[in-house]
Coordinates of C-alpha atoms and ligand atoms in Angstrom, one line a residue:
Chain A
M1 CA -91.2 -44.7 -28.8
K2 CA -90.7 -47.5 -26.3
L3 CA -93.2 -48.6 -23.7
V4 CA -90.8 -47.3 -20.9
Q5 CA -91.0 -43.9 -22.4
W6 CA -94.8 -43.8 -22.5
V7 CA -94.9 -45.0 -18.9
T8 CA -92.4 -42.2 -18.0
I9 CA -94.5 -39.6 -19.7
I10 CA -97.7 -40.7 -18.0
V11 CA -96.1 -41.0 -14.6
S12 CA -94.4 -37.5 -14.8
V13 CA -97.7 -35.9 -16.0
G14 CA -99.4 -37.6 -13.0
I15 CA -96.8 -36.4 -10.6
L16 CA -97.0 -32.9 -11.9
T17 CA -100.8 -32.9 -11.7
G18 CA -100.5 -34.1 -8.1
I19 CA -98.0 -31.5 -7.0
N20 CA -100.0 -28.8 -8.8
Y21 CA -103.1 -29.8 -6.9
L22 CA -101.3 -29.8 -3.6
L23 CA -99.7 -26.5 -4.2
E24 CA -102.8 -24.7 -5.3
E25 CA -104.8 -26.1 -2.4
N26 CA -102.4 -25.7 0.5
I27 CA -99.4 -23.6 -0.1
N28 CA -99.3 -19.8 0.1
P29 CA -99.1 -17.9 -3.2
Y30 CA -95.7 -16.5 -2.5
V31 CA -94.1 -20.0 -2.4
I32 CA -95.9 -21.0 -5.6
R33 CA -94.6 -17.9 -7.3
V34 CA -91.0 -18.7 -6.4
V35 CA -91.4 -22.3 -7.4
V36 CA -92.9 -21.4 -10.8
N37 CA -90.3 -18.7 -11.4
C38 CA -87.6 -21.4 -10.7
G39 CA -89.1 -23.5 -13.4
I40 CA -89.1 -20.5 -15.9
G41 CA -85.5 -19.9 -14.8
M42 CA -84.6 -23.5 -15.5
I43 CA -86.0 -23.4 -19.0
L44 CA -84.2 -20.1 -19.7
A45 CA -80.9 -21.5 -18.3
M46 CA -81.1 -24.8 -20.2
S47 CA -81.8 -23.0 -23.4
L48 CA -79.0 -20.5 -23.0
N49 CA -76.7 -23.4 -22.0
L50 CA -77.0 -24.8 -25.5
V51 CA -75.4 -21.7 -27.0
N52 CA -73.0 -20.6 -24.2
G53 CA -72.2 -23.9 -22.8
C54 CA -72.4 -26.4 -25.6
A55 CA -71.7 -24.5 -28.8
G56 CA -69.2 -22.3 -27.0
Q57 CA -70.6 -19.0 -28.2
F58 CA -71.2 -16.1 -25.9
S59 CA -74.7 -14.8 -26.3
L60 CA -75.8 -11.9 -24.1
G61 CA -79.2 -11.1 -25.5
H62 CA -81.3 -14.0 -24.3
A63 CA -83.9 -11.8 -22.7
G64 CA -84.7 -10.4 -26.1
F65 CA -85.8 -13.9 -27.4
M66 CA -87.7 -14.5 -24.2
G67 CA -89.4 -11.2 -24.9
V68 CA -90.4 -12.2 -28.4
G69 CA -92.0 -15.4 -27.0
A70 CA -93.8 -13.5 -24.3
Y71 CA -95.1 -10.7 -26.5
T72 CA -96.1 -13.0 -29.4
S73 CA -98.0 -15.4 -27.2
A74 CA -99.6 -12.7 -25.1
A75 CA -100.6 -10.8 -28.3
I76 CA -102.3 -13.9 -29.5
T77 CA -104.2 -14.4 -26.3
T78 CA -105.2 -10.8 -25.7
V79 CA -105.2 -8.1 -28.3
L80 CA -105.4 -10.3 -31.4
A81 CA -108.2 -12.3 -29.8
L82 CA -108.6 -14.4 -32.9
S83 CA -111.0 -16.8 -31.3
P84 CA -112.2 -17.7 -27.8
F85 CA -110.1 -20.8 -28.1
F86 CA -107.0 -18.8 -27.3
K87 CA -108.4 -18.1 -23.8
T88 CA -108.6 -21.8 -22.9
D89 CA -105.8 -24.0 -21.5
M90 CA -105.1 -25.6 -24.8
G91 CA -105.3 -22.3 -26.7
V92 CA -102.8 -20.6 -24.4
G93 CA -100.6 -23.7 -24.8
C94 CA -100.7 -23.2 -28.6
A95 CA -100.0 -19.5 -28.3
I96 CA -97.0 -20.2 -26.2
V97 CA -95.7 -22.7 -28.8
I98 CA -96.3 -20.1 -31.5
G99 CA -94.4 -17.6 -29.3
G100 CA -91.5 -20.1 -29.2
L101 CA -91.5 -20.4 -32.9
A102 CA -91.5 -16.6 -33.3
A103 CA -88.5 -16.5 -31.0
A104 CA -86.8 -19.2 -33.0
L105 CA -87.3 -17.1 -36.2
A106 CA -85.9 -14.1 -34.4
G107 CA -83.0 -16.2 -33.3
Y108 CA -82.4 -17.3 -36.9
L109 CA -82.5 -13.7 -38.2
V110 CA -80.1 -12.5 -35.4
G111 CA -77.9 -15.5 -35.5
L112 CA -77.2 -15.7 -39.2
P113 CA -75.3 -12.5 -39.5
S114 CA -73.8 -12.3 -36.0
L115 CA -72.5 -15.8 -35.4
R116 CA -69.6 -15.1 -37.7
L117 CA -68.2 -13.0 -34.9
K118 CA -66.4 -14.5 -32.0
G119 CA -66.1 -14.1 -28.3
D120 CA -66.6 -10.5 -27.0
Y121 CA -67.7 -9.3 -30.4
L122 CA -70.6 -11.8 -30.5
A123 CA -71.5 -10.9 -26.9
I124 CA -71.7 -7.2 -27.8
V125 CA -73.7 -7.8 -30.9
T126 CA -76.2 -10.1 -29.2
L127 CA -76.5 -7.6 -26.4
G128 CA -77.4 -5.0 -29.0
F129 CA -80.0 -7.2 -30.7
G130 CA -81.5 -8.0 -27.3
E131 CA -81.9 -4.2 -26.6
I132 CA -83.3 -3.5 -30.1
I133 CA -85.9 -6.2 -29.7
R134 CA -86.9 -4.7 -26.4
I135 CA -87.1 -1.2 -27.8
I136 CA -89.3 -2.4 -30.7
F137 CA -91.8 -3.6 -28.1
L138 CA -91.5 -0.3 -26.3
N139 CA -92.7 1.4 -29.5
I140 CA -95.6 -0.9 -30.5
E141 CA -98.6 0.8 -29.0
E142 CA -100.9 -2.1 -29.9
V143 CA -99.2 -4.2 -27.2
G144 CA -99.2 -1.3 -24.7
G145 CA -95.8 0.3 -25.4
A146 CA -94.1 1.5 -22.2
R147 CA -97.3 0.9 -20.2
G148 CA -97.1 -2.8 -20.8
L149 CA -99.7 -5.4 -21.6
P150 CA -102.2 -6.3 -18.9
G151 CA -105.0 -8.9 -18.8
I152 CA -103.1 -11.9 -20.1
P153 CA -105.0 -15.0 -19.2
P154 CA -103.1 -16.5 -16.2
K155 CA -103.1 -20.1 -17.5
A156 CA -99.4 -21.0 -16.9
N157 CA -99.5 -22.6 -13.5
F158 CA -97.0 -25.0 -11.9
F159 CA -98.2 -27.9 -14.1
W160 CA -97.6 -26.2 -17.4
V161 CA -94.3 -24.6 -16.4
Y162 CA -92.8 -27.9 -15.1
L163 CA -94.2 -29.9 -18.0
W164 CA -92.1 -27.5 -20.2
V165 CA -89.1 -28.0 -17.9
V166 CA -89.4 -31.7 -18.5
I167 CA -89.8 -31.3 -22.3
T168 CA -86.9 -28.8 -22.5
F169 CA -84.7 -31.1 -20.5
V170 CA -85.5 -34.3 -22.4
A171 CA -85.3 -32.5 -25.8
L172 CA -82.0 -30.9 -25.1
L173 CA -80.5 -34.0 -23.6
R174 CA -81.5 -36.1 -26.6
L175 CA -80.1 -33.5 -28.9
L176 CA -76.8 -33.6 -27.1
R177 CA -76.7 -37.4 -27.2
S178 CA -77.0 -37.5 -30.9
S179 CA -74.9 -36.9 -33.9
Y180 CA -76.2 -33.3 -34.1
G181 CA -75.2 -32.8 -30.5
R182 CA -71.7 -34.0 -31.1
A183 CA -71.5 -31.7 -34.1
I184 CA -72.5 -28.7 -31.8
L185 CA -70.0 -29.8 -29.1
S186 CA -67.2 -30.2 -31.6
V187 CA -67.7 -26.5 -32.6
R188 CA -67.1 -25.5 -29.0
E189 CA -64.1 -27.8 -28.7
N190 CA -62.2 -26.8 -31.8
E191 CA -63.8 -24.9 -34.8
I192 CA -61.0 -25.6 -37.2
A193 CA -60.8 -29.3 -36.5
A194 CA -64.6 -29.5 -36.7
E195 CA -64.7 -27.9 -40.1
S196 CA -61.9 -30.3 -41.3
M197 CA -64.0 -33.3 -40.2
G198 CA -66.9 -32.1 -42.4
I199 CA -68.9 -30.2 -39.8
N200 CA -70.5 -27.0 -41.2
V201 CA -69.5 -24.9 -38.2
A202 CA -71.5 -21.8 -39.3
R203 CA -74.6 -23.9 -39.7
Y204 CA -74.4 -25.6 -36.3
K205 CA -73.9 -22.4 -34.5
V206 CA -77.1 -21.1 -36.1
V207 CA -78.9 -24.4 -35.3
A208 CA -77.9 -24.1 -31.6
F209 CA -78.9 -20.5 -31.6
V210 CA -82.4 -21.2 -33.1
I211 CA -83.2 -24.1 -30.8
S212 CA -82.0 -22.1 -27.9
S213 CA -84.2 -19.1 -28.9
F214 CA -87.2 -21.4 -29.3
F215 CA -87.0 -22.5 -25.6
A216 CA -86.2 -19.0 -24.5
G217 CA -89.4 -18.0 -26.3
I218 CA -91.3 -20.7 -24.5
A219 CA -89.9 -19.4 -21.2
G220 CA -91.2 -16.0 -22.1
G221 CA -94.6 -17.2 -23.0
L222 CA -94.9 -19.1 -19.7
F223 CA -93.7 -16.0 -17.9
A224 CA -96.3 -13.8 -19.6
H225 CA -99.2 -16.2 -18.9
F226 CA -98.1 -16.7 -15.3
Q227 CA -97.6 -13.0 -14.4
S228 CA -100.6 -12.0 -16.6
F229 CA -98.8 -8.7 -17.2
I230 CA -95.7 -7.9 -19.2
D231 CA -93.9 -4.7 -20.1
P232 CA -90.6 -4.1 -22.0
N233 CA -88.8 -3.8 -18.6
S234 CA -89.4 -7.5 -18.0
F235 CA -86.9 -8.2 -20.7
V236 CA -84.1 -5.7 -20.0
F237 CA -80.4 -6.5 -20.2
N238 CA -80.3 -7.6 -16.6
K239 CA -82.5 -10.5 -17.4
S240 CA -79.9 -11.7 -20.0
V241 CA -77.2 -11.3 -17.5
E242 CA -79.2 -13.3 -15.0
A243 CA -79.5 -16.1 -17.6
V244 CA -75.8 -16.1 -18.2
I245 CA -75.1 -16.3 -14.4
M246 CA -77.4 -19.3 -14.2
V247 CA -75.4 -21.1 -16.8
V248 CA -72.0 -20.1 -15.5
I249 CA -72.6 -21.1 -11.9
G250 CA -74.3 -24.3 -12.9
G251 CA -71.5 -25.3 -15.1
M252 CA -71.1 -24.5 -18.8
G253 CA -72.4 -27.3 -21.0
S254 CA -74.2 -29.2 -18.2
L255 CA -78.0 -29.4 -18.5
S256 CA -78.5 -30.4 -14.9
G257 CA -76.1 -27.6 -14.0
A258 CA -78.3 -25.2 -15.8
I259 CA -81.3 -26.5 -13.8
L260 CA -79.3 -26.0 -10.6
G261 CA -78.3 -22.5 -11.7
G262 CA -81.9 -21.6 -12.5
I263 CA -82.9 -22.6 -9.0
I264 CA -80.0 -20.8 -7.2
V265 CA -80.4 -17.6 -9.1
T266 CA -84.1 -17.5 -8.5
V267 CA -84.3 -18.8 -4.9
L268 CA -81.1 -17.2 -3.4
P269 CA -82.3 -13.6 -3.6
E270 CA -85.6 -14.6 -2.0
L271 CA -83.8 -16.4 0.9
L272 CA -81.6 -13.3 1.3
R273 CA -84.6 -11.1 2.0
I274 CA -83.9 -11.5 5.7
F275 CA -80.8 -9.3 5.1
E276 CA -83.2 -6.6 3.7
Q277 CA -81.2 -3.8 2.0
Y278 CA -77.9 -5.7 2.0
R279 CA -79.5 -8.4 -0.1
M280 CA -78.1 -7.1 -3.4
V281 CA -74.6 -6.9 -1.9
I282 CA -74.6 -10.4 -0.4
F283 CA -76.0 -12.1 -3.5
P284 CA -73.2 -11.0 -5.8
L285 CA -70.7 -11.8 -3.1
I286 CA -72.0 -15.4 -2.9
L287 CA -71.6 -15.6 -6.7
I288 CA -68.1 -14.3 -6.6
V289 CA -67.1 -16.8 -3.9
L290 CA -68.7 -19.6 -5.8
M291 CA -66.7 -18.6 -8.9
L292 CA -63.5 -18.5 -7.0
V293 CA -64.1 -21.9 -5.4
R294 CA -65.4 -23.6 -8.5
P295 CA -64.5 -21.6 -11.6
M296 CA -65.9 -24.3 -13.9
G297 CA -69.3 -23.9 -12.2
L298 CA -70.9 -26.3 -9.8
L299 CA -71.0 -29.3 -12.2
G300 CA -68.4 -28.3 -14.8
H301 CA -69.1 -30.0 -18.2
K302 CA -70.6 -33.0 -16.3
E303 CA -74.2 -34.0 -15.7
I304 CA -75.2 -34.5 -12.0
W305 CA -75.6 -38.3 -12.5
E306 CA -72.2 -38.6 -14.1
L307 CA -70.6 -37.2 -10.9
F308 CA -72.1 -40.0 -8.9
R309 CA -71.2 -42.7 -11.4
K310 CA -67.6 -41.5 -11.3
K311 CA -67.5 -41.8 -7.5
A312 CA -69.1 -45.2 -7.6
S313 CA -66.6 -46.6 -10.0
S314 CA -63.4 -45.2 -8.6
Chain B
M1 CA -70.3 -50.4 -44.8
T2 CA -67.6 -51.1 -42.1
A3 CA -64.9 -48.7 -41.0
L4 CA -62.5 -50.3 -43.4
D5 CA -64.0 -50.8 -46.8
Q6 CA -64.4 -47.3 -48.1
N7 CA -62.8 -46.3 -51.4
L8 CA -61.8 -48.8 -54.0
I9 CA -58.7 -47.0 -55.2
G10 CA -58.0 -43.9 -53.2
G11 CA -58.0 -40.4 -54.8
D12 CA -56.3 -38.9 -57.7
F13 CA -55.3 -35.4 -56.6
K14 CA -53.7 -32.8 -58.8
I15 CA -52.4 -29.6 -57.3
D16 CA -51.2 -27.1 -59.8
A17 CA -49.3 -23.8 -59.1
L18 CA -50.9 -22.9 -55.8
S19 CA -49.6 -19.7 -54.3
I20 CA -50.4 -17.5 -51.3
S21 CA -48.7 -14.5 -49.7
F22 CA -49.1 -13.1 -46.2
G23 CA -48.4 -9.4 -46.5
G24 CA -45.2 -9.3 -48.4
L25 CA -44.2 -12.9 -47.6
K26 CA -44.7 -15.5 -50.3
A27 CA -45.4 -18.4 -48.0
V28 CA -46.1 -20.8 -50.8
N29 CA -45.1 -20.2 -54.4
Q30 CA -46.3 -22.2 -57.4
F31 CA -46.8 -25.4 -55.5
S32 CA -47.6 -28.3 -57.7
L33 CA -48.0 -32.0 -56.8
H34 CA -49.7 -35.0 -58.3
L35 CA -50.9 -37.7 -56.0
K36 CA -51.9 -40.8 -57.8
P37 CA -54.4 -43.2 -56.3
M38 CA -53.0 -45.1 -53.3
E39 CA -49.7 -43.3 -53.5
L40 CA -47.8 -42.4 -50.3
Q41 CA -45.8 -39.3 -50.9
G42 CA -43.7 -37.2 -48.5
L43 CA -43.5 -33.4 -48.2
I44 CA -40.4 -32.2 -46.4
G45 CA -38.6 -29.0 -45.8
P46 CA -37.0 -27.0 -43.0
N47 CA -38.9 -24.9 -40.4
G48 CA -41.1 -22.3 -42.0
A49 CA -40.7 -23.8 -45.5
G50 CA -44.5 -23.6 -46.1
K51 CA -45.5 -27.2 -45.6
T52 CA -48.4 -26.6 -43.2
T53 CA -49.5 -23.6 -45.3
C54 CA -49.8 -26.1 -48.2
F55 CA -52.2 -28.2 -46.2
N56 CA -54.2 -25.2 -45.1
L57 CA -54.5 -24.2 -48.8
V58 CA -55.6 -27.7 -49.9
T59 CA -58.1 -28.0 -47.1
G60 CA -59.7 -24.6 -47.7
V61 CA -58.5 -23.0 -44.4
Y62 CA -56.8 -20.4 -46.6
Q63 CA -57.9 -19.4 -50.1
P64 CA -55.0 -19.5 -52.6
D65 CA -54.1 -16.3 -54.5
S66 CA -53.8 -18.4 -57.6
G67 CA -53.6 -22.1 -58.7
T68 CA -55.9 -25.1 -59.1
M69 CA -56.6 -28.3 -57.3
V70 CA -58.6 -31.1 -58.7
L71 CA -59.7 -34.3 -56.8
N72 CA -60.9 -37.1 -59.1
G73 CA -61.9 -34.6 -61.7
R74 CA -63.6 -32.1 -59.3
S75 CA -62.1 -28.7 -58.7
L76 CA -61.8 -27.8 -55.0
V77 CA -60.8 -24.2 -55.2
G78 CA -63.2 -21.9 -53.4
L79 CA -64.9 -24.6 -51.4
E80 CA -65.4 -24.3 -47.6
P81 CA -63.2 -26.5 -45.4
H82 CA -66.2 -28.7 -44.5
E83 CA -67.1 -29.1 -48.2
I84 CA -63.5 -30.2 -48.9
A85 CA -63.7 -32.7 -46.1
K86 CA -66.9 -34.1 -47.6
A87 CA -65.3 -34.2 -51.0
G88 CA -62.8 -36.6 -49.6
I89 CA -59.7 -34.8 -48.1
A90 CA -58.9 -35.4 -44.5
R91 CA -56.1 -34.0 -42.4
T92 CA -54.4 -34.1 -39.0
F93 CA -52.9 -31.1 -37.3
Q94 CA -49.3 -30.5 -36.4
N95 CA -50.4 -28.8 -33.2
I96 CA -52.9 -31.3 -32.0
R97 CA -56.5 -30.2 -32.3
L98 CA -58.7 -32.8 -30.7
F99 CA -62.1 -32.3 -29.2
G100 CA -60.5 -32.5 -25.8
D101 CA -63.6 -32.7 -23.6
L102 CA -65.3 -35.3 -25.7
T103 CA -64.5 -39.0 -25.3
V104 CA -62.1 -40.8 -27.7
L105 CA -65.1 -42.6 -29.2
E106 CA -67.0 -39.3 -29.7
N107 CA -64.0 -37.7 -31.4
V108 CA -64.2 -40.3 -34.1
M109 CA -68.0 -40.3 -34.3
V110 CA -68.0 -36.6 -35.1
S111 CA -66.5 -37.5 -38.4
Y112 CA -69.4 -39.7 -39.3
H113 CA -71.8 -36.8 -38.9
M114 CA -71.6 -36.0 -42.6
N115 CA -73.3 -39.3 -43.3
V116 CA -76.1 -39.0 -40.7
D117 CA -79.5 -39.7 -42.2
Y118 CA -81.9 -39.2 -39.3
G119 CA -83.3 -35.7 -38.7
Y120 CA -84.0 -33.6 -35.7
F121 CA -87.5 -35.0 -35.1
E122 CA -86.1 -38.6 -35.1
L123 CA -83.6 -37.8 -32.5
F124 CA -86.2 -36.1 -30.3
L125 CA -88.5 -39.1 -30.6
R126 CA -85.6 -41.6 -30.7
T127 CA -87.0 -43.6 -33.6
P128 CA -85.6 -47.1 -34.5
R129 CA -83.6 -45.4 -37.2
Y130 CA -81.9 -43.1 -34.6
Y131 CA -80.9 -46.2 -32.6
R132 CA -79.7 -48.1 -35.6
I133 CA -77.5 -45.3 -37.0
E134 CA -76.1 -44.4 -33.6
K135 CA -75.2 -48.0 -33.1
E136 CA -73.7 -48.2 -36.5
F137 CA -71.5 -45.2 -35.8
R138 CA -70.5 -46.5 -32.5
D139 CA -69.5 -49.9 -33.9
K140 CA -67.6 -48.4 -36.8
A141 CA -65.8 -46.0 -34.5
T142 CA -64.8 -48.9 -32.2
E143 CA -63.5 -50.9 -35.1
L144 CA -61.4 -48.0 -36.2
L145 CA -60.0 -47.4 -32.8
K146 CA -59.0 -51.1 -32.6
V147 CA -57.0 -50.6 -35.8
M148 CA -55.3 -47.6 -34.2
G149 CA -54.7 -49.5 -30.9
L150 CA -56.9 -47.1 -28.9
E151 CA -60.0 -49.2 -28.2
T152 CA -59.2 -49.6 -24.5
R153 CA -59.3 -45.8 -24.1
K154 CA -62.5 -45.2 -26.0
E155 CA -64.5 -43.9 -23.0
D156 CA -61.7 -41.6 -21.8
K157 CA -61.7 -37.8 -22.5
A158 CA -59.4 -37.1 -25.5
K159 CA -57.4 -34.6 -23.5
S160 CA -56.5 -37.2 -20.9
L161 CA -54.7 -39.4 -23.4
P162 CA -50.9 -39.5 -23.5
Y163 CA -49.3 -37.5 -26.3
G164 CA -48.6 -40.4 -28.6
D165 CA -52.2 -41.7 -28.3
Q166 CA -53.5 -38.2 -29.1
R167 CA -51.5 -38.3 -32.3
R168 CA -53.0 -41.6 -33.2
L169 CA -56.5 -40.4 -32.4
E170 CA -56.0 -37.5 -34.8
I171 CA -55.3 -40.0 -37.5
A172 CA -58.3 -42.2 -36.5
R173 CA -60.6 -39.2 -36.6
A174 CA -59.3 -38.2 -40.0
L175 CA -59.8 -41.8 -41.3
A176 CA -63.3 -41.8 -40.1
T177 CA -64.3 -39.2 -42.7
H178 CA -63.6 -41.9 -45.3
P179 CA -60.9 -39.8 -47.1
K180 CA -59.8 -40.4 -50.6
V181 CA -56.7 -38.4 -49.7
L182 CA -55.2 -38.3 -46.2
L183 CA -52.9 -35.4 -45.2
L184 CA -50.7 -36.0 -42.2
D185 CA -48.9 -33.0 -40.7
E186 CA -45.9 -34.2 -38.8
P187 CA -47.8 -37.1 -37.1
A188 CA -44.5 -38.2 -35.4
A189 CA -43.6 -34.9 -33.9
G190 CA -42.9 -35.1 -30.2
L191 CA -42.7 -38.9 -30.2
N192 CA -39.6 -40.9 -29.1
T193 CA -37.6 -42.9 -31.7
Q194 CA -39.4 -46.1 -30.9
E195 CA -42.8 -44.6 -31.2
K196 CA -41.8 -42.9 -34.4
A197 CA -40.8 -46.1 -36.0
A198 CA -44.0 -47.8 -34.9
L199 CA -46.2 -44.9 -36.2
M200 CA -44.5 -45.0 -39.6
G201 CA -45.3 -48.7 -39.8
T202 CA -48.9 -47.9 -38.9
I203 CA -49.1 -45.2 -41.6
A204 CA -47.7 -47.6 -44.3
N205 CA -50.4 -50.1 -43.2
I206 CA -53.2 -47.5 -43.3
R207 CA -52.8 -47.0 -47.0
N208 CA -53.5 -50.6 -47.8
L209 CA -56.1 -51.1 -45.1
F210 CA -58.1 -48.0 -46.0
K211 CA -57.2 -47.7 -49.7
T212 CA -56.4 -44.1 -49.4
T213 CA -53.8 -41.8 -50.9
I214 CA -51.5 -40.2 -48.4
L215 CA -49.4 -37.1 -48.3
L216 CA -47.1 -37.0 -45.3
I217 CA -45.4 -33.9 -43.9
E218 CA -42.3 -34.7 -41.9
H219 CA -39.5 -32.6 -40.6
D220 CA -37.1 -35.5 -40.2
M221 CA -35.9 -36.5 -43.7
K222 CA -34.8 -40.0 -42.6
L223 CA -38.2 -41.0 -41.3
V224 CA -40.0 -40.6 -44.6
M225 CA -37.3 -42.1 -46.7
G226 CA -38.4 -45.6 -45.7
I227 CA -42.0 -45.5 -46.6
C228 CA -42.6 -42.8 -49.3
E229 CA -42.5 -43.5 -53.0
K230 CA -41.9 -39.9 -53.9
I231 CA -40.8 -36.9 -52.0
T232 CA -41.3 -33.2 -52.6
V233 CA -39.0 -30.7 -50.9
L234 CA -40.1 -27.2 -50.0
D235 CA -37.9 -24.3 -48.9
H236 CA -39.0 -20.7 -48.4
G237 CA -42.2 -21.5 -50.1
D238 CA -40.6 -22.9 -53.3
I239 CA -40.3 -26.5 -54.4
I240 CA -36.6 -27.1 -54.6
A241 CA -36.7 -30.8 -55.5
V242 CA -39.0 -33.7 -56.4
G243 CA -38.0 -37.3 -56.7
T244 CA -37.5 -40.7 -55.1
P245 CA -36.1 -40.9 -51.6
R246 CA -32.7 -41.8 -53.0
E247 CA -32.7 -38.9 -55.5
I248 CA -33.7 -36.5 -52.7
Q249 CA -31.0 -37.8 -50.3
D250 CA -28.3 -37.0 -52.8
N251 CA -29.7 -33.7 -54.1
P252 CA -27.2 -30.9 -53.3
K253 CA -30.0 -28.2 -53.1
V254 CA -31.8 -30.3 -50.4
I255 CA -28.6 -30.8 -48.4
E256 CA -28.0 -27.1 -48.6
A257 CA -31.5 -26.2 -47.4
Y258 CA -31.3 -28.6 -44.5
L259 CA -27.9 -27.5 -43.5
G260 CA -29.0 -23.9 -43.8
V261 CA -26.1 -22.8 -46.0
G262 CA -26.6 -19.9 -48.5
Ligands
LIG401 N1 -51.7 -17.0 -41.1 C1 -50.5 -16.6 -41.4 N2 -50.2 -15.3 -41.4 C2 -48.9 -14.8 -41.6 N3 -47.9 -15.7 -41.9 C3 -48.1 -17.0 -41.9 C4 -49.4 -17.5 -41.6 N4 -49.3 -18.9 -41.7 C5 -48.0 -19.2 -42.0 N5 -47.3 -18.0 -42.1 C6 -45.9 -18.0 -42.4 O1 -45.7 -18.8 -43.6 C7 -44.4 -19.4 -43.5 C8 -44.6 -20.9 -43.6 O2 -45.2 -21.4 -42.5 P1 -45.6 -22.9 -42.3 O3 -46.3 -23.1 -41.0 O4 -46.4 -23.4 -43.5 O5 -44.2 -23.7 -42.3 P2 -43.9 -25.2 -42.1 O6 -43.1 -25.7 -43.2 O7 -45.1 -26.0 -41.7 O8 -42.9 -25.2 -40.8 P3 -42.7 -26.1 -39.6 O9 -41.8 -27.2 -40.0 O10 -42.2 -25.3 -38.5 O11 -44.1 -26.6 -39.2 C9 -43.8 -19.0 -42.1 O12 -42.9 -18.0 -42.4 C10 -45.0 -18.6 -41.3 O13 -44.6 -17.6 -40.4
LIG402 MG1 -45.8 -27.0 -40.1

C-alpha cells in the first residue's frame, strides 16, 4: 500500500475515535442510537447493492444473512463462551468477522442453486431462504428460540460501526474498480454478451452474492453487539424489504447512493415521529413520490462525486 | 503482449453435421463448414435461414442435437459459452448487445478478464501487480480502440455511441478476447452504403492485423462477394451451396432462394 493510504487510514481512525468520544460524552443516547443504526443501514445497503445494483440480480432475503452474522457472532460472545477473550473489544471484533464469514458461507449455499433463476423467481426463492434461516433460529433453543438472545456484550459503538462503514465502502469500491468488478457489472448489463466474452456468469453471480452476504453478516454482528439483544423478529422479511428500499432510492449500482439510502431509510421515520400515528403513512408516501420523481434513484448508476465532476466539465 | 500480436496463424475450425430443432422446426440441418487458418469466409442466406442459429450453436448458446465441432484439434461440443470464448471463438451480435452503462473502454476491458492474474486480496490491497495489470489492460484496450477508430469515445458510455460506432465496438470487444476464430453476425446491418463499404474494408484488414480466421454472416450477397474467399449459403436450415463468390453468384439454387421462388 502507498503512503497516502496509510495516512488516510490513520486519519480516518483518528476522526472516528474523536467523534466517538464527543458522542459518548455529550450527546443523548437517542441520537447515538439513530447515528449508529444509520451506519448499520449503510453497510447493509452497500452490501445488497452489490447483488441488486451491480450484478443485476434481485435478492429479497438479505435479512437472513444479516441474521446469520448476528446469531453466529452473538453465540460466540455469549452462549459458547469459549474464552474470556470473546468479551473484549478485540474478541467481539473477531466474533463479528466470524459471523460475516458464516453469512458468506450461507450466501454460497443459498446462491449456488438459486442464482440460476432470474428476476421474480430469484426474488421469491431468496425471500424463502431468508424466512427459512429465520425459522431455523426460532427453533434453536440454545440461542433463546423465540425469546431471543439477551446479554450480548454491547461492544459495537459508533467507532466500530463506522470503521466497518469505511471498510465496506473501500472494499466494494475497489472491487468495482477492478477486473472482477467489471465482470460483475457485465453480468448486469448483458448476460449473453458477458458469457460470449469469456465471463463465467454463474460464477460471478455467486461471487457477488457471497461478498454481499459477508458484509450483511458484518452488519448483523454489529447490530447484535450494539443492541445487546437479538431475537428472530429482528430479521423478518420487512428488514429485507427495508434494505431493498435503501438501494432503490439511493440508486441501483451506486455505492454512495446506498449510503444515502441507508441514511434516509433510517432517519426519515425518526424525523416523522412528530406526525405520530400518521408516520407510517407519510413515510411510504415520500418514497412513492421519490420514485415518481427519480425512478432511477437519487444517484442512478453514478457515484456522488461523478455527479459533481460532470457538472464541472460541462 | 500488445493488443495486436496474438495468434500466429489463426484457428483451424471444423464444423461437421451440426443440427438443431426447435419443436418441430429444423432450424439448422447437417451444417458443415471448414475454416482454415486465416481464411475469411461468408455465410449468407435469406431471412430465417438459420445463420444466427449456427453462431449460437458454435458459441455454446444452444446445444446441438447432433454434430461435432473441433477447433485446432479440440472438441467444443458441450462446453459452456464462456469456455468456448476462452478456447478462442469470439462473436458479435446481430442485435447489438453491448454493456450499455459501461464506458467504451470498459466494454473492451471486460474481454481481458479471462487473463487476469491478480486475486481478490490484491485488488482490495491494490498491490503493484494490480496497478500493473490494470494499466496493461487499459493500454491494450486503448490501442485496440485506435485500430477501430473509437479512441476519442473511450470514456463515453457505450449506449451513447451512434449506431455505426456501436457495431465497431462490438467487433473491438470480440477482438479483445484474442480470438482464433471471429464470428461476425451482420456487422453492417443498419449502416448506410458508405459506412458498409468502410466496415468491409476494416474487416478485411482485421484478418491480417489480428491473424484471425473470420466467418462473416451477411444478408446482402453483394457485400461479402468482394472480401470472402469462400461462401456458404443456407436456406431453411440446409446448406444449398458452397463455393467461391463467383460460383455462388451464378448458382441457380441460390438465385431461387434469394428471389423466394419455389
Ligand atoms: N430459440 C429459438 N426458439 C425457437 N425458434 C427459433 C429460436 N431461434 C431461432 N429460431 C428459428 O430458427 C429459424 C432460424 O433463425 P435464425 O435467427 O438463425 O435466422 P437467420 O438466418 O439469422 O435470419 P436473419 O437473417 O433474419 O437474421 C427461424 O425460423 C427462427 O424463428
Ligand atoms: Mg440472424
